[in-house]
Amino acid sequence: MNRLFIPLQGAQMLFVAFGALVLMPLLSGLDTSVALFTAGIGTLIFQVITKRQVPIFLASSFAFIAPIMYGVQTWGIPATMGGLMVAGFVYVILGALVKVKGSGFIHKLLPPVVVGPVIIIIGLGLAPMAVNMALGKTGDGSTVLVEPNIALFIALMSLATTVAVAVFAKGVLKLMPILAGILVGYGLSLFFGIVDFSPVHQAAWLAMPNFVAPEFHWQAILFMIPVAIAPAVEHIGDLLAISNVTGKDYMKKPGLHRTLTGDGVATMAASAFGGPPNTTYSEVTGAVTLTKNFDPRIMTWTSITAICLAFIGKLGALMQTIPLPVMGGIMCLLFGSIAAVGLGTLIRNQVDLNEPRNLSIVGVTLVFGIGGMAFGIGEFSLTGISLCGLVAIVMNLILPKTPETTKAP
C-alpha cells in the first residue's frame, strides 16, 4: 500500500507547486511545457548529486523573472539561456568553494548589506509592467488588449484571492495562493469573454515541448551572473527550513556543497533545454511539513509526473490562454513580495543604516538598480541588476569596516 501511496503523494506535491511553476514561464515568455520538463529533470539531477537524501523539489525561480524578461527582449531566448547556464555554473563554483573553505566565506562575500538591496531591486525592477498588465495593457503600456475597467476588476479579484488564501486559508490550500488566484481570475475572464481558446483547439494532445538551445552572448552572461546571488541565499534558507522540519542537518549531510552544486547543475540543465532556472520550492517544503512525510522518493515521483505532463500539448496550450490581467494582478503581489524578502533580509540581520558604510552600499545599489544606471565602453556595458550587484559586492569589499559592522548579526 505504501508503494502505491508514494506516487500519489508525488503528484500532490506537483499540484502544490503547479501555480508558481507555470506562472514564471508565462510571465517571462518561456514555454510552460519546457518548464515542467526541466523542473522534473532538474529535481532528478539534484537527487543524484545529493544521493537522494533531501525531500525537496526544484522548479522555476521567481528571482529570475525580471532578468529573463529583459534578456528575452534584449538578446532573445537562446542568448538569455546561455546567460542562465553560466549563472547556474556560478552555483557550482560556490559549491566547490564551500567544499574547500566552508560556508563562512559566502557570508563574507555576500553579507546581508549586499544581498538585501539586490533582492529588493529584483522585486521592484518590473513593477510598472505588473501595473500595466493589471490594467489590460502590454507590459510596456503601449497597447491596450483588454478594456481597462474589466481588466482592473479581474486583476484585483485575482490579487485579492491570492492574498486571502495566503493569509486565511488552512491546510494544503494555504500552500497554493497563486494557483487559487489564477483559477478565480480565469473564471472571471471566462465570464467576461476575454479568453481565446484557439491555441487549445489547434494543439495536439501529445506534443514535444518547444525546446530551445542556448547561445552564449557575453553581455547576457554578465547581466545574469549577479542574479544568482538571490537564489543562492534562498537555497540556503530553504535548506535550513527543510532541515528543521525533518530534524536532519542537510547542511552537513549531504552537505551544502552538494546541494548548491545540485541546484547549479539543475539550472544548467534547464537552460540547456530552454527552460527557466531552477530553485528550491518553499511551497513544497511547506507541504512536506504539513504531511509529515519526509521520504525523498516522493520528490522522485513529483519529478516524473512533471515530465509526463510536459508532453501533453493541450495542457501547455491551455496555460497560454491565461489573460494578462490575471497575471498582472498576481504580479503586483509577487514582485512586491520579492522586494519584501530583501527588506526582511536587512531587518532580520539588523543591518544598521545609520552606519555610513552600510547606508552607502544600500543607497547606491538601490538608485543604480531602480534608476537604470548604465556603464559602458563601446559594446561593453553593464546595467540593471548586473551593475548594481557588482557595485554592491565591490563596495562591500573595499569600504573599511567599523567595529560595529564587523560584529556578527
Short mmCIF file of C-alpha atoms in Angstrom, two decimals:
data_model
loop_
_atom_site.label_atom_id
_atom_site.label_comp_id
_atom_site.label_asym_id
_atom_site.label_seq_id
_atom_site.Cartn_x
_atom_site.Cartn_y
_atom_site.Cartn_z
CA MET A 1 0.00 0.00 0.00
CA ASN A 2 2.84 2.35 0.89
CA ARG A 3 4.46 1.86 -2.53
CA LEU A 4 1.21 2.89 -4.20
CA PHE A 5 0.83 5.86 -1.87
CA ILE A 6 4.24 7.37 -2.71
CA PRO A 7 3.40 8.16 -6.40
CA LEU A 8 0.11 9.76 -5.28
CA GLN A 9 2.00 11.88 -2.75
CA GLY A 10 4.38 12.89 -5.52
CA ALA A 11 1.51 14.02 -7.76
CA GLN A 12 0.06 16.00 -4.84
CA MET A 13 3.36 17.84 -4.35
CA LEU A 14 3.34 18.90 -8.00
CA PHE A 15 -0.20 20.21 -7.60
CA VAL A 16 1.03 22.37 -4.70
CA ALA A 17 3.87 23.76 -6.83
CA PHE A 18 1.95 23.95 -10.12
CA GLY A 19 0.68 27.54 -9.93
CA ALA A 20 4.09 29.04 -9.21
CA LEU A 21 5.85 26.64 -11.58
CA VAL A 22 3.84 27.67 -14.67
CA LEU A 23 3.37 31.34 -13.75
CA MET A 24 7.08 32.07 -14.01
CA PRO A 25 7.47 30.98 -17.67
CA LEU A 26 4.13 32.60 -18.57
CA LEU A 27 5.40 35.94 -17.27
CA SER A 28 8.85 35.68 -18.79
CA GLY A 29 7.81 34.45 -22.25
CA LEU A 30 9.13 30.89 -21.92
CA ASP A 31 7.31 27.65 -22.71
CA THR A 32 5.32 26.19 -19.80
CA SER A 33 5.76 22.62 -21.05
CA VAL A 34 9.53 23.09 -21.12
CA ALA A 35 9.33 24.48 -17.56
CA LEU A 36 7.51 21.34 -16.40
CA PHE A 37 10.07 19.13 -18.13
CA THR A 38 13.10 20.98 -16.76
CA ALA A 39 11.63 21.09 -13.23
CA GLY A 40 11.36 17.31 -13.34
CA ILE A 41 14.78 16.76 -14.89
CA GLY A 42 16.38 19.32 -12.57
CA THR A 43 14.98 17.69 -9.44
CA LEU A 44 16.16 14.26 -10.58
CA ILE A 45 19.65 15.67 -11.20
CA PHE A 46 19.58 17.28 -7.76
CA GLN A 47 18.65 13.94 -6.23
CA VAL A 48 21.53 12.15 -7.96
CA ILE A 49 24.09 14.71 -6.78
CA THR A 50 22.73 14.79 -3.22
CA LYS A 51 22.33 10.98 -3.16
CA ARG A 52 18.54 11.36 -2.80
CA GLN A 53 18.78 12.42 0.82
CA VAL A 54 16.83 15.72 0.76
CA PRO A 55 13.00 15.80 0.33
CA ILE A 56 12.97 18.95 -1.77
CA PHE A 57 11.62 19.93 -5.21
CA LEU A 58 13.25 22.28 -7.70
CA ALA A 59 11.29 24.38 -10.19
CA SER A 60 11.02 27.82 -11.85
CA SER A 61 12.80 30.57 -9.89
CA PHE A 62 10.84 33.83 -9.42
CA ALA A 63 14.06 35.75 -8.77
CA PHE A 64 14.91 35.41 -12.45
CA ILE A 65 11.59 36.70 -13.84
CA ALA A 66 12.64 40.32 -14.33
CA PRO A 67 16.12 39.47 -15.69
CA ILE A 68 14.71 36.88 -18.12
CA MET A 69 12.06 39.30 -19.39
CA TYR A 70 14.74 41.92 -20.01
CA GLY A 71 17.09 39.35 -21.52
CA VAL A 72 14.49 37.94 -23.90
CA GLN A 73 13.56 41.43 -25.10
CA THR A 74 17.20 42.49 -25.50
CA TRP A 75 19.08 39.42 -26.73
CA GLY A 76 16.42 36.78 -27.41
CA ILE A 77 15.70 33.46 -25.70
CA PRO A 78 18.82 31.50 -26.85
CA ALA A 79 21.27 34.15 -25.56
CA THR A 80 19.28 34.50 -22.34
CA MET A 81 19.53 30.74 -21.84
CA GLY A 82 23.29 30.97 -22.31
CA GLY A 83 23.50 33.62 -19.60
CA LEU A 84 21.37 31.49 -17.29
CA MET A 85 23.58 28.47 -17.89
CA VAL A 86 26.62 30.44 -16.75
CA ALA A 87 24.64 31.70 -13.74
CA GLY A 88 23.99 28.05 -12.88
CA PHE A 89 27.73 27.40 -13.14
CA VAL A 90 28.21 30.10 -10.50
CA TYR A 91 26.29 27.82 -8.11
CA VAL A 92 28.71 25.00 -8.94
CA ILE A 93 31.66 27.28 -8.20
CA LEU A 94 30.06 28.31 -4.91
CA GLY A 95 29.58 24.63 -4.07
CA ALA A 96 33.27 23.95 -4.74
CA LEU A 97 34.34 26.91 -2.61
CA VAL A 98 32.09 25.74 0.23
CA LYS A 99 33.73 22.32 -0.01
CA VAL A 100 37.21 23.86 0.21
CA LYS A 101 36.69 26.82 2.57
CA GLY A 102 33.46 26.06 4.39
CA SER A 103 30.22 28.04 4.26
CA GLY A 104 31.58 31.06 6.14
CA PHE A 105 33.08 32.67 3.05
CA ILE A 106 29.61 33.06 1.47
CA HIS A 107 28.56 35.29 4.33
CA LYS A 108 31.73 37.36 3.88
CA LEU A 109 31.30 37.76 0.12
CA LEU A 110 27.51 38.14 0.23
CA PRO A 111 26.56 39.67 3.58
CA PRO A 112 23.01 40.95 4.19
CA VAL A 113 24.01 44.51 3.29
CA VAL A 114 24.78 43.25 -0.26
CA VAL A 115 22.06 40.63 -0.67
CA GLY A 116 19.20 42.76 0.72
CA PRO A 117 19.23 45.65 -1.78
CA VAL A 118 19.92 43.34 -4.73
CA ILE A 119 16.82 41.26 -3.90
CA ILE A 120 14.79 44.47 -3.49
CA ILE A 121 15.82 45.56 -7.00
CA ILE A 122 14.94 42.17 -8.47
CA GLY A 123 11.48 42.53 -6.96
CA LEU A 124 10.81 46.12 -7.99
CA GLY A 125 12.55 46.05 -11.37
CA LEU A 126 9.37 45.33 -13.31
CA ALA A 127 6.74 46.85 -11.03
CA PRO A 128 5.50 49.12 -13.86
CA MET A 129 5.00 46.06 -16.07
CA ALA A 130 2.84 44.42 -13.40
CA VAL A 131 0.64 47.51 -13.21
CA ASN A 132 0.35 47.78 -16.99
CA MET A 133 -0.72 44.14 -17.27
CA ALA A 134 -3.24 44.59 -14.44
CA LEU A 135 -4.75 47.44 -16.48
CA GLY A 136 -5.07 45.24 -19.58
CA LYS A 137 -2.09 46.67 -21.42
CA THR A 138 1.04 45.10 -22.84
CA GLY A 139 3.99 45.09 -20.46
CA ASP A 140 5.40 48.34 -21.85
CA GLY A 141 1.97 50.02 -21.70
CA SER A 142 1.92 50.81 -25.42
CA THR A 143 -1.14 48.76 -26.40
CA VAL A 144 -4.47 48.14 -24.66
CA LEU A 145 -5.51 44.48 -25.04
CA VAL A 146 -8.41 44.33 -22.55
CA GLU A 147 -10.88 47.09 -21.64
CA PRO A 148 -9.24 48.81 -18.61
CA ASN A 149 -12.20 48.62 -16.20
CA ILE A 150 -12.75 44.91 -16.87
CA ALA A 151 -9.02 44.22 -16.69
CA LEU A 152 -8.65 46.06 -13.39
CA PHE A 153 -11.58 44.19 -11.84
CA ILE A 154 -10.17 40.81 -12.88
CA ALA A 155 -6.68 41.79 -11.70
CA LEU A 156 -7.92 42.98 -8.31
CA MET A 157 -10.01 39.82 -7.80
CA SER A 158 -7.01 37.65 -8.70
CA LEU A 159 -4.84 39.65 -6.32
CA ALA A 160 -7.44 39.60 -3.53
CA THR A 161 -7.89 35.84 -3.86
CA THR A 162 -4.15 35.23 -3.73
CA VAL A 163 -3.79 37.38 -0.62
CA ALA A 164 -6.86 35.88 1.07
CA VAL A 165 -5.71 32.29 0.53
CA ALA A 166 -2.18 33.09 1.71
CA VAL A 167 -3.48 34.75 4.89
CA PHE A 168 -6.72 32.99 5.83
CA ALA A 169 -6.67 29.50 4.25
CA LYS A 170 -5.86 26.37 6.23
CA GLY A 171 -4.08 23.13 5.42
CA VAL A 172 -2.88 22.34 1.91
CA LEU A 173 -4.94 25.16 0.39
CA LYS A 174 -2.80 27.71 2.23
CA LEU A 175 0.18 26.48 0.20
CA MET A 176 -1.47 27.28 -3.14
CA PRO A 177 -2.35 31.01 -3.15
CA ILE A 178 -1.04 31.59 -6.69
CA LEU A 179 -3.00 28.67 -8.12
CA ALA A 180 -6.15 29.94 -6.35
CA GLY A 181 -5.63 33.44 -7.75
CA ILE A 182 -5.18 32.08 -11.28
CA LEU A 183 -8.34 29.95 -11.05
CA VAL A 184 -10.52 32.84 -9.80
CA GLY A 185 -9.08 35.27 -12.35
CA TYR A 186 -9.50 32.73 -15.14
CA GLY A 187 -13.11 32.10 -14.15
CA LEU A 188 -13.88 35.82 -14.27
CA SER A 189 -12.09 36.09 -17.62
CA LEU A 190 -14.37 33.37 -18.98
CA PHE A 191 -17.38 35.30 -17.70
CA PHE A 192 -16.26 38.48 -19.49
CA GLY A 193 -15.39 36.53 -22.64
CA ILE A 194 -11.74 37.55 -22.92
CA VAL A 195 -10.25 34.04 -23.09
CA ASP A 196 -9.10 32.85 -26.52
CA PHE A 197 -9.27 29.04 -26.77
CA SER A 198 -7.95 28.81 -30.35
CA PRO A 199 -4.45 27.70 -29.20
CA VAL A 200 -6.04 24.79 -27.30
CA HIS A 201 -8.07 23.70 -30.33
CA GLN A 202 -5.01 23.84 -32.56
CA ALA A 203 -2.70 21.97 -30.15
CA ALA A 204 -2.19 18.21 -30.31
CA TRP A 205 -2.87 16.04 -27.27
CA LEU A 206 0.69 14.76 -27.30
CA ALA A 207 3.41 17.18 -28.38
CA MET A 208 7.11 17.76 -27.92
CA PRO A 209 7.86 20.78 -25.69
CA ASN A 210 9.35 23.76 -27.52
CA PHE A 211 12.98 23.17 -26.53
CA VAL A 212 15.47 25.98 -27.26
CA ALA A 213 19.24 25.51 -27.43
CA PRO A 214 21.34 28.15 -25.62
CA GLU A 215 23.69 30.60 -27.30
CA PHE A 216 26.47 32.42 -25.47
CA HIS A 217 26.44 36.23 -25.61
CA TRP A 218 28.88 37.95 -23.26
CA GLN A 219 26.51 40.83 -22.43
CA ALA A 220 23.74 38.41 -21.47
CA ILE A 221 26.20 36.40 -19.39
CA LEU A 222 27.46 39.45 -17.47
CA PHE A 223 23.86 40.52 -16.92
CA MET A 224 22.72 37.17 -15.50
CA ILE A 225 25.65 36.25 -13.21
CA PRO A 226 24.81 38.70 -10.36
CA VAL A 227 21.19 37.48 -10.34
CA ALA A 228 22.44 34.16 -8.97
CA ILE A 229 23.07 35.91 -5.62
CA ALA A 230 19.43 35.92 -4.54
CA PRO A 231 18.57 32.27 -5.35
CA ALA A 232 21.82 31.12 -3.72
CA VAL A 233 20.79 32.82 -0.48
CA GLU A 234 17.24 31.48 -0.91
CA HIS A 235 18.69 27.99 -1.36
CA ILE A 236 20.50 28.17 1.97
CA GLY A 237 17.34 29.40 3.68
CA ASP A 238 15.21 26.61 2.20
CA LEU A 239 17.82 24.01 3.15
CA LEU A 240 17.77 25.23 6.76
CA ALA A 241 13.96 25.16 6.71
CA ILE A 242 13.69 21.56 5.49
CA SER A 243 16.41 20.58 7.98
CA ASN A 244 14.32 22.00 10.82
CA VAL A 245 11.22 20.20 9.54
CA THR A 246 12.81 16.76 9.24
CA GLY A 247 15.18 17.05 12.20
CA LYS A 248 18.19 16.30 9.99
CA ASP A 249 21.11 18.63 9.27
CA TYR A 250 21.34 18.66 5.49
CA MET A 251 23.99 21.37 5.70
CA LYS A 252 26.33 18.60 6.89
CA LYS A 253 24.88 15.53 5.16
CA PRO A 254 24.81 15.51 2.17
CA GLY A 255 26.37 18.96 2.72
CA LEU A 256 25.79 22.49 1.46
CA HIS A 257 28.43 21.96 -1.22
CA ARG A 258 26.44 19.08 -2.71
CA THR A 259 23.07 20.86 -2.56
CA LEU A 260 24.46 24.05 -4.13
CA THR A 261 26.15 22.00 -6.84
CA GLY A 262 22.92 20.07 -7.44
CA ASP A 263 20.95 23.30 -7.74
CA GLY A 264 23.55 24.72 -10.13
CA VAL A 265 23.71 21.67 -12.39
CA ALA A 266 19.88 21.52 -12.42
CA THR A 267 19.78 25.17 -13.57
CA MET A 268 22.38 24.48 -16.25
CA ALA A 269 20.37 21.51 -17.48
CA ALA A 270 17.16 23.58 -17.52
CA SER A 271 18.87 26.30 -19.57
CA ALA A 272 20.22 23.71 -21.99
CA PHE A 273 16.61 22.84 -22.90
CA GLY A 274 15.33 26.44 -22.93
CA GLY A 275 13.62 26.27 -19.53
CA PRO A 276 13.67 28.68 -16.59
CA PRO A 277 16.38 28.28 -13.94
CA ASN A 278 15.54 26.01 -11.02
CA THR A 279 15.41 26.81 -7.34
CA THR A 280 14.24 25.02 -4.21
CA TYR A 281 10.48 25.44 -3.71
CA SER A 282 9.30 26.70 -0.32
CA GLU A 283 5.71 25.72 -1.18
CA VAL A 284 6.70 22.06 -1.40
CA THR A 285 8.70 22.34 1.81
CA GLY A 286 5.51 23.63 3.43
CA ALA A 287 3.59 20.65 2.07
CA VAL A 288 6.23 18.28 3.46
CA THR A 289 5.80 19.99 6.84
CA LEU A 290 2.04 19.53 6.66
CA THR A 291 2.03 15.88 5.59
CA LYS A 292 4.96 14.84 7.81
CA ASN A 293 6.12 12.54 5.02
CA PHE A 294 9.86 13.10 4.65
CA ASP A 295 10.64 10.35 2.12
CA PRO A 296 12.77 11.81 -0.72
CA ARG A 297 11.27 9.21 -3.09
CA ILE A 298 8.13 11.35 -3.12
CA MET A 299 10.06 14.07 -4.96
CA THR A 300 11.21 11.48 -7.49
CA TRP A 301 7.57 10.81 -8.38
CA THR A 302 6.82 14.56 -8.38
CA SER A 303 9.55 14.90 -11.00
CA ILE A 304 8.25 12.01 -13.09
CA THR A 305 4.74 13.47 -13.01
CA ALA A 306 6.05 16.87 -14.18
CA ILE A 307 7.99 15.29 -17.05
CA CYS A 308 4.93 13.33 -18.21
CA LEU A 309 2.68 16.42 -18.12
CA ALA A 310 5.24 18.33 -20.21
CA PHE A 311 4.31 16.22 -23.25
CA ILE A 312 0.56 16.93 -23.06
CA GLY A 313 0.28 19.60 -25.75
CA LYS A 314 -3.21 20.81 -24.86
CA LEU A 315 -2.16 21.46 -21.25
CA GLY A 316 0.65 23.72 -22.41
CA ALA A 317 -1.69 25.50 -24.80
CA LEU A 318 -4.27 25.96 -22.02
CA MET A 319 -1.67 27.69 -19.88
CA GLN A 320 -1.08 30.17 -22.70
CA THR A 321 -4.74 31.25 -22.64
CA ILE A 322 -4.47 32.86 -19.18
CA PRO A 323 -5.25 36.57 -19.83
CA LEU A 324 -2.82 39.38 -18.99
CA PRO A 325 -4.93 40.95 -16.19
CA VAL A 326 -4.89 37.68 -14.23
CA MET A 327 -1.10 37.54 -14.31
CA GLY A 328 -0.79 41.28 -13.74
CA GLY A 329 -2.84 41.14 -10.55
CA ILE A 330 -0.75 38.32 -9.12
CA MET A 331 2.47 40.02 -10.21
CA CYS A 332 1.58 43.06 -8.09
CA LEU A 333 1.88 40.83 -5.04
CA LEU A 334 4.66 38.64 -6.38
CA PHE A 335 7.16 41.37 -7.21
CA GLY A 336 6.34 43.23 -4.01
CA SER A 337 6.88 40.03 -2.02
CA ILE A 338 10.33 39.53 -3.53
CA ALA A 339 11.24 43.10 -2.60
CA ALA A 340 9.89 42.49 0.91
CA VAL A 341 12.20 39.48 1.24
CA GLY A 342 15.14 41.78 0.51
CA LEU A 343 13.89 44.31 3.05
CA GLY A 344 13.40 41.49 5.55
CA THR A 345 17.00 40.40 4.97
CA LEU A 346 18.20 43.82 6.09
CA ILE A 347 15.86 43.93 9.10
CA ARG A 348 16.36 40.34 10.27
CA ASN A 349 20.14 40.73 10.23
CA GLN A 350 19.92 44.12 11.95
CA VAL A 351 21.83 46.00 9.26
CA ASP A 352 22.48 49.42 10.80
CA LEU A 353 21.62 52.02 8.17
CA ASN A 354 22.84 54.77 10.49
CA GLU A 355 26.29 53.43 9.75
CA PRO A 356 27.65 55.44 6.75
CA ARG A 357 29.25 52.34 5.20
CA ASN A 358 26.00 50.36 5.14
CA LEU A 359 23.94 53.36 4.07
CA SER A 360 26.32 53.98 1.17
CA ILE A 361 26.15 50.40 -0.10
CA VAL A 362 22.36 50.13 0.17
CA GLY A 363 21.66 53.63 -1.15
CA VAL A 364 23.91 53.46 -4.21
CA THR A 365 22.78 49.93 -5.05
CA LEU A 366 19.08 50.85 -4.92
CA VAL A 367 19.41 54.01 -7.00
CA PHE A 368 21.63 52.34 -9.61
CA GLY A 369 19.28 49.37 -9.90
CA ILE A 370 15.90 51.11 -9.85
CA GLY A 371 17.09 54.17 -11.76
CA GLY A 372 18.55 52.13 -14.62
CA MET A 373 22.15 53.34 -14.33
CA ALA A 374 24.39 52.01 -17.11
CA PHE A 375 28.16 51.98 -17.54
CA GLY A 376 29.56 51.20 -20.97
CA ILE A 377 32.61 51.48 -23.19
CA GLY A 378 31.93 50.60 -26.81
CA GLU A 379 29.98 47.35 -26.92
CA PHE A 380 30.78 46.60 -23.27
CA SER A 381 28.01 47.75 -20.96
CA LEU A 382 26.59 46.95 -17.54
CA THR A 383 23.13 47.96 -16.40
CA GLY A 384 20.32 47.00 -14.06
CA ILE A 385 20.80 44.03 -11.76
CA SER A 386 24.19 43.07 -13.17
CA LEU A 387 25.57 46.54 -12.45
CA CYS A 388 24.06 47.04 -9.01
CA GLY A 389 25.03 43.51 -7.89
CA LEU A 390 28.64 44.11 -8.89
CA VAL A 391 28.66 47.57 -7.31
CA ALA A 392 27.29 46.21 -4.02
CA ILE A 393 29.92 43.44 -3.87
CA VAL A 394 32.81 45.78 -4.74
CA MET A 395 31.72 48.47 -2.26
CA ASN A 396 31.40 45.85 0.47
CA LEU A 397 34.92 44.60 -0.23
CA ILE A 398 36.69 47.96 -0.42
CA LEU A 399 34.89 50.12 2.16
CA PRO A 400 36.56 49.79 5.58
CA LYS A 401 34.50 48.14 8.29
CA THR A 402 33.99 49.77 11.64
CA PRO A 403 33.99 47.66 14.82
CA GLU A 404 30.17 47.74 14.82
CA THR A 405 29.86 46.29 11.29
CA THR A 406 32.36 43.51 11.92
CA LYS A 407 30.30 42.07 14.74
CA ALA A 408 28.14 39.07 13.90
CA PRO A 409 24.43 39.95 13.48
#
